[in-house]
Amino acid sequence: MLTPDTTPSDNSAARAPGQSAPLLRVNQLVKKFPVKGGLFGKVVDHVHAVSGVSFDLAAGETLGLVGESGCGKSTTGRCVLRLIEPTAGEVWFEGREMGAMNRAELRALCRQMQIVFQDPYASLNPRMTVGSIIAEPLHIHGLASSPSEFDDRVVHLLKTVGLHADHARRYPHEFSGGQRQRIGIARALAVSPRLLVCDEPVSALDVSIQAQVINLLEDLQEQFNLTYLFIAHDLSVVEHISDRVAVMYLGRIVEIAPAQELYSAPKHPYTEALLSAVPIPDPTVTRKRIVLQGDVPNPIHPPSGCHFHPRCPQASERCRNEVPLLREIAPGRQAACHLND
Ligand code: SF4
């Protein structure tokens, strides 16, 4: 049953076209964080971080998950990996529902799903050598049996991400931001995962380094048939790496489409506004900038109807009262906007 916390969607919502058995299926995912207050720290309200998110991800595919800060995209990624427990909804991996798994099964599954964090400065333990950081998951999952096997695997992983064997003896502070992100990627690859959740992996890096890391991720995907959930706040970052892009606003997916189609003809006013801020490399082409008024509303008390209506230049009375269905508007494309009815 749908609750006010979920986005109504048809059953084909956010499915990859022509896809029968996805590697990952997220179905009506909900995450609410309690807000405590008063003298006794009682729960007085909830932050509605994720409100009924559904999507599929095929093996070898990259889905870009985009939206402003606080829209719930990182929370979605963390719920998929069970780093935080969802409030409701289902996450299926290779046809098995994670909520029904016991601790041992979940632990085994963790190997298949890894994360690359946003901040390469904060995500590496400064007191450990790079070799120990990369070897840690090998130890945890018992993936090497002798010191020389550990060393060989660490050196191989360093080379795979474009670093050198002697980097294993150094500490994270001796590396640049781009190199640290490569170390984070090597650590994620150590357990031979199938799915990588890349949570804003290039946001903390200089623009000149961002392309190098994205190229590396593309090369690794081809080499290891990896599947990516690529989270970013900037549509320009996900454009080249994504097969499809899902746009999130205030806990809901508002549009999902093959990347090229979404960039050339967005079907949701929020996507249009985000795209209008993306620079076009061709100086002869101009795009009208849409400046959204106001900030993202408070997720403790999200607006009624379409969450985007207080900022939408095309909002009508219906938008204030009726939640738009995330539904198929063309083969392989879904949008949640009354304008598409
Ligand atoms: Fe704008 Fe209404 Fe569409 Fe929401 S449903 S995006 S408020 S036009």
mmCIF file of C-alpha atoms and ligand atoms in Angstrom:
data_model
loop_
_atom_site.group_PDB
_atom_site.id
_atom_site.type_symbol
_atom_site.label_atom_id
_atom_site.label_comp_id
_atom_site.label_asym_id
_atom_site.label_seq_id
_atom_site.Cartn_x
_atom_site.Cartn_y
_atom_site.Cartn_z
ATOM 1 C CA MET A 1 0.000 0.000 0.000
ATOM 2 C CA LEU A 2 1.249 3.472 -0.789
ATOM 3 C CA THR A 3 1.760 5.834 2.072
ATOM 4 C CA PRO A 4 2.304 9.608 1.927
ATOM 5 C CA ASP A 5 6.024 8.798 2.195
ATOM 6 C CA THR A 6 6.210 6.931 -1.050
ATOM 7 C CA THR A 7 6.168 8.019 -4.654
ATOM 8 C CA PRO A 8 3.392 6.270 -6.534
ATOM 9 C CA SER A 9 4.807 4.631 -9.620
ATOM 10 C CA ASP A 10 3.750 2.091 -12.177
ATOM 11 C CA ASN A 11 5.406 -1.294 -11.892
ATOM 12 C CA SER A 12 7.740 -0.653 -14.790
ATOM 13 C CA ALA A 13 9.014 2.540 -13.189
ATOM 14 C CA ALA A 14 12.698 3.112 -13.622
ATOM 15 C CA ARG A 15 13.348 -0.250 -15.239
ATOM 16 C CA ALA A 16 16.179 -0.481 -17.743
ATOM 17 C CA PRO A 17 14.713 -1.032 -21.200
ATOM 18 C CA GLY A 18 14.597 -4.611 -22.455
ATOM 19 C CA GLN A 19 15.902 -5.888 -19.170
ATOM 20 C CA SER A 20 14.605 -9.106 -17.590
ATOM 21 C CA ALA A 21 16.781 -9.832 -14.550
ATOM 22 C CA PRO A 22 18.634 -6.795 -13.235
ATOM 23 C CA LEU A 23 21.704 -7.124 -11.032
ATOM 24 C CA LEU A 24 20.148 -4.649 -8.583
ATOM 25 C CA ARG A 25 16.485 -3.825 -8.064
ATOM 26 C CA VAL A 26 15.425 -1.134 -5.618
ATOM 27 C CA ASN A 27 11.708 -1.134 -4.905
ATOM 28 C CA GLN A 28 9.828 1.628 -3.049
ATOM 29 C CA LEU A 29 12.768 2.393 -0.762
ATOM 30 C CA VAL A 30 11.958 4.653 2.195
ATOM 31 C CA LYS A 31 14.338 6.101 4.771
ATOM 32 C CA LYS A 32 13.146 8.345 7.594
ATOM 33 C CA PHE A 33 15.522 9.674 10.243
ATOM 34 C CA PRO A 34 14.020 10.428 13.654
ATOM 35 C CA VAL A 35 14.258 13.980 14.977
ATOM 36 C CA LYS A 36 14.571 14.038 18.760
ATOM 37 C CA GLY A 37 13.696 16.933 21.001
ATOM 38 C CA GLY A 38 12.314 18.029 24.351
ATOM 39 C CA LEU A 39 13.601 17.294 27.796
ATOM 40 C CA PHE A 40 13.612 13.506 27.400
ATOM 41 C CA GLY A 41 14.936 13.321 23.849
ATOM 42 C CA LYS A 42 11.697 11.831 22.517
ATOM 43 C CA VAL A 43 11.171 11.406 18.781
ATOM 44 C CA VAL A 44 9.191 14.488 17.793
ATOM 45 C CA ASP A 45 9.365 14.242 14.008
ATOM 46 C CA HIS A 46 11.102 12.595 11.065
ATOM 47 C CA VAL A 47 13.357 13.695 8.238
ATOM 48 C CA HIS A 48 11.904 12.170 5.080
ATOM 49 C CA ALA A 49 15.230 11.477 3.368
ATOM 50 C CA VAL A 50 14.098 8.876 0.806
ATOM 51 C CA SER A 51 10.425 8.538 -0.135
ATOM 52 C CA GLY A 52 9.620 5.567 -2.326
ATOM 53 C CA VAL A 53 12.615 5.314 -4.661
ATOM 54 C CA SER A 54 12.544 2.529 -7.280
ATOM 55 C CA PHE A 55 15.043 1.680 -9.996
ATOM 56 C CA ASP A 56 16.810 -1.229 -11.660
ATOM 57 C CA LEU A 57 20.447 -1.564 -12.575
ATOM 58 C CA ALA A 58 21.613 -4.069 -15.183
ATOM 59 C CA ALA A 59 24.976 -5.813 -14.898
ATOM 60 C CA GLY A 60 27.650 -3.640 -16.501
ATOM 61 C CA GLU A 61 25.403 -0.566 -16.538
ATOM 62 C CA THR A 62 26.036 2.860 -14.993
ATOM 63 C CA LEU A 63 23.116 4.736 -13.488
ATOM 64 C CA GLY A 64 23.840 8.349 -12.579
ATOM 65 C CA LEU A 65 21.860 9.492 -9.526
ATOM 66 C CA VAL A 66 21.749 13.265 -9.484
ATOM 67 C CA GLY A 67 20.219 16.026 -7.383
ATOM 68 C CA GLU A 68 20.959 18.902 -5.070
ATOM 69 C CA SER A 69 22.553 18.395 -1.693
ATOM 70 C CA GLY A 70 20.067 16.835 0.748
ATOM 71 C CA CYS A 71 17.836 15.243 -1.920
ATOM 72 C CA GLY A 72 18.456 11.730 -0.555
ATOM 73 C CA LYS A 73 20.804 10.368 -3.210
ATOM 74 C CA SER A 74 23.637 9.405 -0.828
ATOM 75 C CA THR A 75 21.129 7.973 1.662
ATOM 76 C CA THR A 76 19.731 5.846 -1.168
ATOM 77 C CA GLY A 77 23.240 4.551 -1.952
ATOM 78 C CA ARG A 78 23.909 3.755 1.697
ATOM 79 C CA CYS A 79 20.571 1.947 2.084
ATOM 80 C CA VAL A 80 21.404 -0.170 -0.982
ATOM 81 C CA LEU A 81 24.676 -1.200 0.687
ATOM 82 C CA ARG A 82 22.946 -1.676 4.055
ATOM 83 C CA LEU A 83 25.351 0.841 5.619
ATOM 84 C CA ILE A 84 22.120 2.251 6.992
ATOM 85 C CA GLU A 85 18.920 0.293 7.484
ATOM 86 C CA PRO A 86 16.015 1.381 5.271
ATOM 87 C CA THR A 87 12.699 2.208 6.952
ATOM 88 C CA ALA A 88 10.753 0.361 4.271
ATOM 89 C CA GLY A 89 11.112 -1.009 0.766
ATOM 90 C CA GLU A 90 13.139 -3.749 -0.826
ATOM 91 C CA VAL A 91 16.615 -4.090 -2.299
ATOM 92 C CA TRP A 92 17.157 -7.124 -4.501
ATOM 93 C CA PHE A 93 20.631 -8.227 -5.604
ATOM 94 C CA GLU A 94 20.904 -10.997 -8.189
ATOM 95 C CA GLY A 95 17.274 -11.923 -7.563
ATOM 96 C CA ARG A 96 17.582 -12.152 -3.761
ATOM 97 C CA GLU A 97 15.940 -9.705 -1.360
ATOM 98 C CA MET A 98 18.500 -8.383 1.107
ATOM 99 C CA GLY A 99 15.968 -7.795 3.887
ATOM 100 C CA ALA A 100 15.327 -11.553 4.004
ATOM 101 C CA MET A 101 19.012 -12.470 4.368
ATOM 102 C CA ASN A 102 20.649 -13.487 7.615
ATOM 103 C CA ARG A 103 23.850 -11.899 8.917
ATOM 104 C CA ALA A 104 26.192 -14.420 7.242
ATOM 105 C CA GLU A 105 24.457 -14.041 3.886
ATOM 106 C CA LEU A 106 24.595 -10.249 4.119
ATOM 107 C CA ARG A 107 28.275 -10.383 4.981
ATOM 108 C CA ALA A 108 28.962 -12.565 1.943
ATOM 109 C CA LEU A 109 26.959 -10.150 -0.194
ATOM 110 C CA CYS A 110 28.993 -7.191 1.082
ATOM 111 C CA ARG A 111 31.872 -8.471 -1.007
ATOM 112 C CA GLN A 112 29.815 -7.987 -4.132
ATOM 113 C CA MET A 113 28.871 -4.380 -3.323
ATOM 114 C CA GLN A 114 31.463 -1.777 -2.421
ATOM 115 C CA ILE A 115 31.554 1.998 -2.049
ATOM 116 C CA VAL A 116 33.925 4.710 -3.213
ATOM 117 C CA PHE A 117 33.517 7.694 -0.903
ATOM 118 C CA GLN A 118 33.386 11.353 -1.784
ATOM 119 C CA ASP A 119 36.204 12.572 0.361
ATOM 120 C CA PRO A 120 39.498 10.807 -0.315
ATOM 121 C CA TYR A 121 41.037 12.843 2.526
ATOM 122 C CA ALA A 122 38.665 11.591 5.209
ATOM 123 C CA SER A 123 38.019 8.042 4.011
ATOM 124 C CA LEU A 124 41.600 6.741 4.416
ATOM 125 C CA ASN A 125 43.033 6.025 7.858
ATOM 126 C CA PRO A 126 46.034 8.396 8.170
ATOM 127 C CA ARG A 127 47.861 5.998 10.521
ATOM 128 C CA MET A 128 47.828 3.069 8.107
ATOM 129 C CA THR A 129 50.137 2.583 5.138
ATOM 130 C CA VAL A 130 48.468 2.431 1.761
ATOM 131 C CA GLY A 131 49.393 -1.260 1.542
ATOM 132 C CA SER A 132 47.585 -1.996 4.828
ATOM 133 C CA ILE A 133 44.537 0.037 3.750
ATOM 134 C CA ILE A 134 44.182 -1.943 0.529
ATOM 135 C CA ALA A 135 44.956 -5.278 2.248
ATOM 136 C CA GLU A 136 42.366 -4.717 5.014
ATOM 137 C CA PRO A 137 39.358 -6.011 3.029
ATOM 138 C CA LEU A 138 41.449 -8.993 1.899
ATOM 139 C CA HIS A 139 42.045 -9.838 5.573
ATOM 140 C CA ILE A 140 38.396 -9.311 6.536
ATOM 141 C CA HIS A 141 37.131 -11.631 3.814
ATOM 142 C CA GLY A 142 40.019 -14.119 4.057
ATOM 143 C CA LEU A 143 41.042 -13.622 0.436
ATOM 144 C CA ALA A 144 44.768 -14.287 0.763
ATOM 145 C CA SER A 145 46.589 -16.895 2.795
ATOM 146 C CA SER A 146 50.223 -15.824 3.052
ATOM 147 C CA PRO A 147 52.059 -12.497 3.484
ATOM 148 C CA SER A 148 53.512 -12.796 -0.014
ATOM 149 C CA GLU A 149 50.040 -13.363 -1.480
ATOM 150 C CA PHE A 150 48.781 -10.239 0.300
ATOM 151 C CA ASP A 151 51.716 -8.252 -1.052
ATOM 152 C CA ASP A 152 51.205 -9.528 -4.598
ATOM 153 C CA ARG A 153 47.522 -8.641 -4.552
ATOM 154 C CA VAL A 154 48.168 -5.178 -3.139
ATOM 155 C CA VAL A 155 50.800 -4.453 -5.797
ATOM 156 C CA HIS A 156 48.473 -5.718 -8.517
ATOM 157 C CA LEU A 157 45.629 -3.492 -7.241
ATOM 158 C CA LEU A 158 47.919 -0.442 -7.061
ATOM 159 C CA LYS A 159 49.005 -0.985 -10.652
ATOM 160 C CA THR A 160 45.410 -1.539 -11.751
ATOM 161 C CA VAL A 161 44.479 1.968 -10.575
ATOM 162 C CA GLY A 162 47.594 3.602 -12.064
ATOM 163 C CA LEU A 163 49.810 3.742 -8.952
ATOM 164 C CA HIS A 164 53.203 2.136 -8.273
ATOM 165 C CA ALA A 165 54.239 -0.846 -6.185
ATOM 166 C CA ASP A 166 56.384 1.288 -3.838
ATOM 167 C CA HIS A 167 53.358 3.443 -2.958
ATOM 168 C CA ALA A 168 52.274 0.572 -0.671
ATOM 169 C CA ARG A 169 54.781 1.657 1.977
ATOM 170 C CA ARG A 170 53.669 5.288 2.093
ATOM 171 C CA TYR A 171 50.919 7.024 4.098
ATOM 172 C CA PRO A 172 47.796 8.754 2.722
ATOM 173 C CA HIS A 173 49.049 12.278 3.495
ATOM 174 C CA GLU A 174 51.900 11.764 1.025
ATOM 175 C CA PHE A 175 49.445 11.629 -1.902
ATOM 176 C CA SER A 176 47.460 14.155 -3.908
ATOM 177 C CA GLY A 177 43.629 14.140 -3.863
ATOM 178 C CA GLY A 178 43.423 12.261 -7.175
ATOM 179 C CA GLN A 179 45.929 9.641 -6.008
ATOM 180 C CA ARG A 180 44.030 9.174 -2.750
ATOM 181 C CA GLN A 181 40.842 8.572 -4.700
ATOM 182 C CA ARG A 182 42.733 5.936 -6.709
ATOM 183 C CA ILE A 183 43.720 4.296 -3.400
ATOM 184 C CA GLY A 184 40.041 4.332 -2.344
ATOM 185 C CA ILE A 185 39.104 2.685 -5.638
ATOM 186 C CA ALA A 186 41.846 0.038 -5.204
ATOM 187 C CA ARG A 187 40.499 -0.720 -1.718
ATOM 188 C CA ALA A 188 36.982 -1.116 -3.127
ATOM 189 C CA LEU A 189 38.240 -3.411 -5.909
ATOM 190 C CA ALA A 190 40.230 -5.628 -3.525
ATOM 191 C CA VAL A 191 37.293 -7.977 -2.927
ATOM 192 C CA SER A 192 36.347 -8.226 -6.643
ATOM 193 C CA PRO A 193 32.909 -6.591 -6.297
ATOM 194 C CA ARG A 194 30.231 -6.565 -8.992
ATOM 195 C CA LEU A 195 28.571 -3.290 -7.946
ATOM 196 C CA LEU A 196 30.323 -0.063 -6.962
ATOM 197 C CA VAL A 197 28.363 2.757 -5.356
ATOM 198 C CA CYS A 198 30.431 5.816 -6.266
ATOM 199 C CA ASP A 199 29.245 8.510 -3.845
ATOM 200 C CA GLU A 200 30.336 11.839 -5.340
ATOM 201 C CA PRO A 201 33.764 10.312 -6.118
ATOM 202 C CA VAL A 202 35.129 13.393 -7.895
ATOM 203 C CA SER A 203 33.365 16.263 -6.090
ATOM 204 C CA ALA A 204 36.328 16.977 -3.816
ATOM 205 C CA LEU A 205 38.842 16.970 -6.683
ATOM 206 C CA ASP A 206 40.118 19.717 -8.989
ATOM 207 C CA VAL A 207 38.331 19.812 -12.329
ATOM 208 C CA SER A 208 41.543 18.776 -14.121
ATOM 209 C CA ILE A 209 41.759 15.618 -11.977
ATOM 210 C CA GLN A 210 38.047 14.762 -12.171
ATOM 211 C CA ALA A 211 38.311 13.608 -15.803
ATOM 212 C CA GLN A 212 41.264 11.332 -14.976
ATOM 213 C CA VAL A 213 39.339 9.577 -12.193
ATOM 214 C CA ILE A 214 36.220 9.238 -14.361
ATOM 215 C CA ASN A 215 38.334 7.791 -17.199
ATOM 216 C CA LEU A 216 39.863 5.336 -14.738
ATOM 217 C CA LEU A 217 36.395 4.258 -13.546
ATOM 218 C CA GLU A 218 35.320 3.749 -17.161
ATOM 219 C CA ASP A 219 38.402 1.642 -17.921
ATOM 220 C CA LEU A 220 37.873 -0.478 -14.800
ATOM 221 C CA GLN A 221 34.232 -0.993 -15.683
ATOM 222 C CA GLU A 222 35.207 -2.394 -19.043
ATOM 223 C CA GLN A 223 38.002 -4.515 -17.608
ATOM 224 C CA PHE A 224 35.976 -6.056 -14.754
ATOM 225 C CA ASN A 225 32.391 -5.704 -16.066
ATOM 226 C CA LEU A 226 31.552 -3.518 -13.068
ATOM 227 C CA THR A 227 28.142 -1.998 -12.437
ATOM 228 C CA TYR A 228 28.050 1.564 -11.116
ATOM 229 C CA LEU A 229 25.548 3.579 -9.144
ATOM 230 C CA PHE A 230 27.229 6.934 -9.696
ATOM 231 C CA ILE A 231 26.004 9.632 -7.310
ATOM 232 C CA ALA A 232 26.686 13.304 -8.076
ATOM 233 C CA HIS A 233 25.117 16.703 -7.506
ATOM 234 C CA ASP A 234 26.215 17.957 -10.894
ATOM 235 C CA LEU A 235 24.648 16.746 -14.151
ATOM 236 C CA SER A 236 27.803 17.607 -16.113
ATOM 237 C CA VAL A 237 29.838 15.102 -14.055
ATOM 238 C CA VAL A 238 27.603 12.110 -14.817
ATOM 239 C CA GLU A 239 26.949 12.920 -18.484
ATOM 240 C CA HIS A 240 29.730 10.868 -20.029
ATOM 241 C CA ILE A 241 29.917 7.974 -17.626
ATOM 242 C CA SER A 242 26.184 7.198 -17.309
ATOM 243 C CA ASP A 243 24.070 4.942 -19.496
ATOM 244 C CA ARG A 244 20.961 6.252 -17.753
ATOM 245 C CA VAL A 245 20.422 9.126 -15.346
ATOM 246 C CA ALA A 246 17.911 9.382 -12.482
ATOM 247 C CA VAL A 247 17.177 12.846 -11.112
ATOM 248 C CA MET A 248 16.140 13.099 -7.454
ATOM 249 C CA TYR A 249 14.342 15.910 -5.692
ATOM 250 C CA LEU A 250 13.503 15.893 -2.006
ATOM 251 C CA GLY A 251 13.589 12.123 -1.578
ATOM 252 C CA ARG A 252 11.871 11.160 -4.821
ATOM 253 C CA ILE A 253 13.037 10.257 -8.324
ATOM 254 C CA VAL A 254 11.402 12.808 -10.630
ATOM 255 C CA GLU A 255 12.868 11.676 -13.933
ATOM 256 C CA ILE A 256 14.852 8.715 -15.214
ATOM 257 C CA ALA A 257 15.985 8.239 -18.794
ATOM 258 C CA PRO A 258 18.833 7.149 -21.061
ATOM 259 C CA ALA A 259 21.549 9.784 -20.571
ATOM 260 C CA GLN A 260 21.555 11.128 -24.110
ATOM 261 C CA GLU A 261 17.771 11.560 -24.197
ATOM 262 C CA LEU A 262 17.669 13.235 -20.790
ATOM 263 C CA TYR A 263 20.353 15.739 -21.766
ATOM 264 C CA SER A 264 18.862 16.538 -25.149
ATOM 265 C CA ALA A 265 15.184 16.681 -24.131
ATOM 266 C CA PRO A 266 14.458 16.751 -20.383
ATOM 267 C CA LYS A 267 10.831 16.022 -19.477
ATOM 268 C CA HIS A 268 10.696 17.387 -15.938
ATOM 269 C CA PRO A 269 10.982 21.107 -15.046
ATOM 270 C CA TYR A 270 13.521 20.316 -12.312
ATOM 271 C CA THR A 271 15.774 18.424 -14.746
ATOM 272 C CA GLU A 272 15.445 21.359 -17.148
ATOM 273 C CA ALA A 273 16.564 23.778 -14.443
ATOM 274 C CA LEU A 274 19.549 21.599 -13.475
ATOM 275 C CA LEU A 275 20.549 21.233 -17.125
ATOM 276 C CA SER A 276 20.309 24.961 -17.767
ATOM 277 C CA ALA A 277 23.225 25.436 -15.355
ATOM 278 C CA VAL A 278 25.491 22.981 -17.228
ATOM 279 C CA PRO A 279 27.968 24.869 -19.443
ATOM 280 C CA ILE A 280 27.935 23.993 -23.165
ATOM 281 C CA PRO A 281 31.439 23.608 -24.661
ATOM 282 C CA ASP A 282 30.280 25.052 -28.018
ATOM 283 C CA PRO A 283 30.329 28.913 -27.798
ATOM 284 C CA THR A 284 27.862 29.221 -30.704
ATOM 285 C CA VAL A 285 25.175 27.367 -28.721
ATOM 286 C CA THR A 286 23.368 29.198 -25.933
ATOM 287 C CA ARG A 287 20.929 27.828 -23.392
ATOM 288 C CA LYS A 288 18.450 29.868 -21.387
ATOM 289 C CA ARG A 289 19.418 29.731 -17.714
ATOM 290 C CA ILE A 290 16.542 28.806 -15.397
ATOM 291 C CA VAL A 291 17.195 30.169 -11.927
ATOM 292 C CA LEU A 292 15.102 28.373 -9.332
ATOM 293 C CA GLN A 293 13.655 30.565 -6.626
ATOM 294 C CA GLY A 294 14.162 29.619 -2.974
ATOM 295 C CA ASP A 295 15.938 26.673 -1.410
ATOM 296 C CA VAL A 296 15.122 22.972 -1.260
ATOM 297 C CA PRO A 297 12.220 22.769 1.261
ATOM 298 C CA ASN A 298 12.670 21.275 4.713
ATOM 299 C CA PRO A 299 12.565 17.449 4.392
ATOM 300 C CA ILE A 300 10.913 17.251 7.835
ATOM 301 C CA HIS A 301 7.791 18.857 6.381
ATOM 302 C CA PRO A 302 7.965 18.352 2.606
ATOM 303 C CA PRO A 303 5.413 20.282 0.514
ATOM 304 C CA SER A 304 2.098 18.656 -0.395
ATOM 305 C CA GLY A 305 1.413 17.271 -3.867
ATOM 306 C CA CYS A 306 4.466 17.613 -6.099
ATOM 307 C CA HIS A 307 7.416 18.301 -3.776
ATOM 308 C CA PHE A 308 8.819 20.653 -6.406
ATOM 309 C CA HIS A 309 5.733 22.890 -6.674
ATOM 310 C CA PRO A 310 6.941 25.796 -4.461
ATOM 311 C CA ARG A 311 9.902 26.309 -6.846
ATOM 312 C CA CYS A 312 8.441 25.163 -10.143
ATOM 313 C CA PRO A 313 7.884 27.936 -12.721
ATOM 314 C CA GLN A 314 5.050 25.869 -14.233
ATOM 315 C CA ALA A 315 3.189 24.822 -11.063
ATOM 316 C CA SER A 316 -0.611 24.795 -11.064
ATOM 317 C CA GLU A 317 -3.266 24.208 -8.402
ATOM 318 C CA ARG A 318 -3.258 20.498 -9.247
ATOM 319 C CA CYS A 319 0.478 20.313 -8.434
ATOM 320 C CA ARG A 320 -0.195 21.547 -4.894
ATOM 321 C CA ASN A 321 -2.728 18.804 -4.208
ATOM 322 C CA GLU A 322 -1.841 15.765 -6.257
ATOM 323 C CA VAL A 323 1.402 13.770 -6.159
ATOM 324 C CA PRO A 324 2.510 13.195 -9.775
ATOM 325 C CA LEU A 325 2.972 9.541 -10.712
ATOM 326 C CA LEU A 326 6.455 8.458 -11.821
ATOM 327 C CA ARG A 327 5.331 6.809 -15.011
ATOM 328 C CA GLU A 328 6.544 5.804 -18.411
ATOM 329 C CA ILE A 329 6.240 8.664 -20.886
ATOM 330 C CA ALA A 330 8.223 7.035 -23.705
ATOM 331 C CA PRO A 331 9.981 3.670 -24.026
ATOM 332 C CA GLY A 332 12.663 3.572 -21.337
ATOM 333 C CA ARG A 333 11.770 7.023 -19.979
ATOM 334 C CA GLN A 334 9.869 7.915 -16.823
ATOM 335 C CA ALA A 335 8.957 11.272 -15.345
ATOM 336 C CA ALA A 336 6.811 12.445 -12.438
ATOM 337 C CA CYS A 337 5.136 15.627 -13.653
ATOM 338 C CA HIS A 338 1.514 16.477 -14.430
ATOM 339 C CA LEU A 339 2.662 18.308 -17.565
ATOM 340 C CA ASN A 340 3.371 14.909 -19.171
ATOM 341 C CA ASP A 341 -0.242 13.674 -18.709
HETATM 342 FE FE1 SF4 B 1 6.033 21.541 -11.786
HETATM 343 FE FE2 SF4 B 1 3.588 20.603 -11.389
HETATM 344 FE FE3 SF4 B 1 5.289 19.234 -12.865
HETATM 345 FE FE4 SF4 B 1 5.634 19.391 -10.249
HETATM 346 S S1 SF4 B 1 3.938 18.393 -11.310
HETATM 347 S S2 SF4 B 1 7.177 19.620 -11.785
HETATM 348 S S3 SF4 B 1 4.945 21.469 -9.850
HETATM 349 S S4 SF4 B 1 4.446 21.246 -13.331
#
